[in-house]
Tab-separated table of C-alpha atoms in Angstrom:
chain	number	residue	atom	x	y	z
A	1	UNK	CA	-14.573	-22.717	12.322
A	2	UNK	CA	-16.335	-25.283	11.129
A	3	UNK	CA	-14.380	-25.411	7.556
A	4	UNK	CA	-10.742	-24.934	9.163
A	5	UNK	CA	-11.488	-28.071	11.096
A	6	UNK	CA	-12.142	-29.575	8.102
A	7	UNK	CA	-9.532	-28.394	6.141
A	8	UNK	CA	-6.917	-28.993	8.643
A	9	UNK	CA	-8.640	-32.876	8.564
A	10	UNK	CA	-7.566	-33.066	5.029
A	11	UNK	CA	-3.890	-31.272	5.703
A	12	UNK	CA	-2.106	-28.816	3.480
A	13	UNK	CA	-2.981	-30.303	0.039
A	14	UNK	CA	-6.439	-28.733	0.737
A	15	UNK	CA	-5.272	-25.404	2.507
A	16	UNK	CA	-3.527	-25.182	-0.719
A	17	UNK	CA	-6.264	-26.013	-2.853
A	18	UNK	CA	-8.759	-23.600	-0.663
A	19	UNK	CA	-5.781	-21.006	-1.319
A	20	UNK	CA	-5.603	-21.078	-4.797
A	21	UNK	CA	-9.457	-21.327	-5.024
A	22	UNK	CA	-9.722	-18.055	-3.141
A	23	UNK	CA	-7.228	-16.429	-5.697
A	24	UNK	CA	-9.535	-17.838	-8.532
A	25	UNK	CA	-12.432	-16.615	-7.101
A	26	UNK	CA	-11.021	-13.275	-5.723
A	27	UNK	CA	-7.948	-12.079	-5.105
A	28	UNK	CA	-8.171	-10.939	-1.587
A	29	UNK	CA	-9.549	-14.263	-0.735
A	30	UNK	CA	-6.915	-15.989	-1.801
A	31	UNK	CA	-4.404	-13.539	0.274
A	32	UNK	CA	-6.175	-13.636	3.467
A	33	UNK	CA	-6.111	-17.953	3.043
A	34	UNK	CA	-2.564	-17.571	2.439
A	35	UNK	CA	-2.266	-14.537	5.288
A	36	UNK	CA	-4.728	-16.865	7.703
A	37	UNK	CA	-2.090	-20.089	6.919
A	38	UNK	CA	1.165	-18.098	7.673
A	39	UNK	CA	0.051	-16.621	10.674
A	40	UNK	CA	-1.719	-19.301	11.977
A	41	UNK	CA	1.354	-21.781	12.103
A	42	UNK	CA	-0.471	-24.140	9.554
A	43	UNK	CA	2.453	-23.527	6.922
A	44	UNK	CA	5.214	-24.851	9.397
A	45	UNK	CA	7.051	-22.330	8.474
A	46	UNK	CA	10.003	-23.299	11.037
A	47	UNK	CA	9.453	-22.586	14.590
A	48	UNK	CA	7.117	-19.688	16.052
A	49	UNK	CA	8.776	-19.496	18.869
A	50	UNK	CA	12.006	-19.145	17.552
A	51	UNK	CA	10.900	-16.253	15.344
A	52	UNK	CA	9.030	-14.743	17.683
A	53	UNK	CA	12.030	-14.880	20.037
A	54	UNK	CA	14.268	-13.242	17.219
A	55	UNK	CA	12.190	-10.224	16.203
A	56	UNK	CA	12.011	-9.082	19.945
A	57	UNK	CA	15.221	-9.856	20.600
A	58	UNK	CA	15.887	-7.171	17.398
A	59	UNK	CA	13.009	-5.189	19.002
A	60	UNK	CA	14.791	-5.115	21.726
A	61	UNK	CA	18.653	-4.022	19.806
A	62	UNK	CA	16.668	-1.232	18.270
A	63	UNK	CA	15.119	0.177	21.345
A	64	UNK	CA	18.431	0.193	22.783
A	65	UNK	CA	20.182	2.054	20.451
A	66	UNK	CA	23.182	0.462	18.587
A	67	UNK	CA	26.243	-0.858	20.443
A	68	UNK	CA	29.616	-0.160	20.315
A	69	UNK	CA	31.850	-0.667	17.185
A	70	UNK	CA	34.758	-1.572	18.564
A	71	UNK	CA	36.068	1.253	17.310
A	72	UNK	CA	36.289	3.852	19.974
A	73	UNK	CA	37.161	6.710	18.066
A	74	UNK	CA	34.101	6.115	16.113
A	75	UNK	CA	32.244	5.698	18.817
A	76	UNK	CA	32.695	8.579	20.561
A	77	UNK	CA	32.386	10.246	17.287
A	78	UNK	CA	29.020	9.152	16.620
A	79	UNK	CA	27.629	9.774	19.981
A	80	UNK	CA	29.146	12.958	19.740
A	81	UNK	CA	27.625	13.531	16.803
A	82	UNK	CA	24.329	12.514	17.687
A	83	UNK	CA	24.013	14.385	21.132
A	84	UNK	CA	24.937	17.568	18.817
A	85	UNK	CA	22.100	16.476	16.495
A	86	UNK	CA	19.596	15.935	19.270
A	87	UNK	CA	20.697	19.544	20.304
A	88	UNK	CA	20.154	21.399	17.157
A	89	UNK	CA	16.808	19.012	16.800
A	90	UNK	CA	15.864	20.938	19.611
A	91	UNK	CA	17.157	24.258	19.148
A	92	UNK	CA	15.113	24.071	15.627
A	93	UNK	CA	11.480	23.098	17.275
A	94	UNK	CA	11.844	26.282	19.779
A	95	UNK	CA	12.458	28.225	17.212
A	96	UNK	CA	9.697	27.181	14.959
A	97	UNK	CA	7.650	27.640	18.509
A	98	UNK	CA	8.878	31.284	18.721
A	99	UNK	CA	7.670	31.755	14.440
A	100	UNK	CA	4.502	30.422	14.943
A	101	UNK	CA	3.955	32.607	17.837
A	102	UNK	CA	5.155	36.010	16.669
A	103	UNK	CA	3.081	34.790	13.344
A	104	UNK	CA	-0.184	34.448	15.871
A	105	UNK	CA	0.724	37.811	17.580
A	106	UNK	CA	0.672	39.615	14.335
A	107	UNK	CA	-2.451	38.253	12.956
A	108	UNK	CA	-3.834	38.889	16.082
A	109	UNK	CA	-2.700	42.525	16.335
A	110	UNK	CA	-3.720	42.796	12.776
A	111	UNK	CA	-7.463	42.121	13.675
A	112	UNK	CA	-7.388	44.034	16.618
A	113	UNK	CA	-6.377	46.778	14.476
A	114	UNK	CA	-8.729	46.140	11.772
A	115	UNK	CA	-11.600	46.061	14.193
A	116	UNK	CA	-10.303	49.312	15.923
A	117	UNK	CA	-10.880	50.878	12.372
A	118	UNK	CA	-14.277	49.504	11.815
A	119	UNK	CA	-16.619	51.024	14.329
A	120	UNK	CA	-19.838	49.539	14.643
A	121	UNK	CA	-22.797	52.552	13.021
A	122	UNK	CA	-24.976	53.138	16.442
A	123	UNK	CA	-28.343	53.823	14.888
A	124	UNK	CA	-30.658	55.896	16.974
């Protein structure tokens, strides 16, 4: 902590300098200065709290699901469509459940009929 105090005493002429140091050095020294600066705020890179704001404001428009169009035809369309999706989405994973069971039925009645074959020599 010692040497961010000290660079942040100097300003960003020397975060710049210790970032392009790091990428003489090593690479991925130079990328975590620049990483360290971005997400740090030391770039002032406009406001945080403005992007911050944004991206779970989108966060928040993707959760949701999209809104409406303004085109209502569309819109019923699409959710129309989608509901019929989410149907056959489901209609597909039970019957993939139903394969992989009959699949694990047969190999299992396959062993059980193997070992049915193969009697075990009883020595005396």
């Amino acid at each position: 902590m010692q040497l961010v105090a000290t660079l942040d005493e100097y300003g960003k002429p020397a975060w710049f300098a210790a970032t392009i140091l790091g990428f003489i050095v090593w690479w991925p020294i130079g990328l975590g200065v620049l990483a360290y600066l971005i997400w740090s705020g030391r770039m002032g890179c406009g406001n945080k709290k403005a992007w911050r704001s944004y991206f779970k404001e989108e966060a928040q428009r993707f959760q949701s699901g999209f809104g409406s169009t303004g085109n209502r035809a569309f819109d019923a369309y699409r959710e129309e469509t989608l509901k019929r999706l989410e149907e056959e989405a489901d209609e597909f994973q039970a019957f993939l459940k139903r394969l992989r069971d009959a699949k694990d039925k047969a190999e299992f009645d396959q062993f059980m009929a193997e070992r049915k074959q193969v009697q075990p020599v009883q020595t005396s």
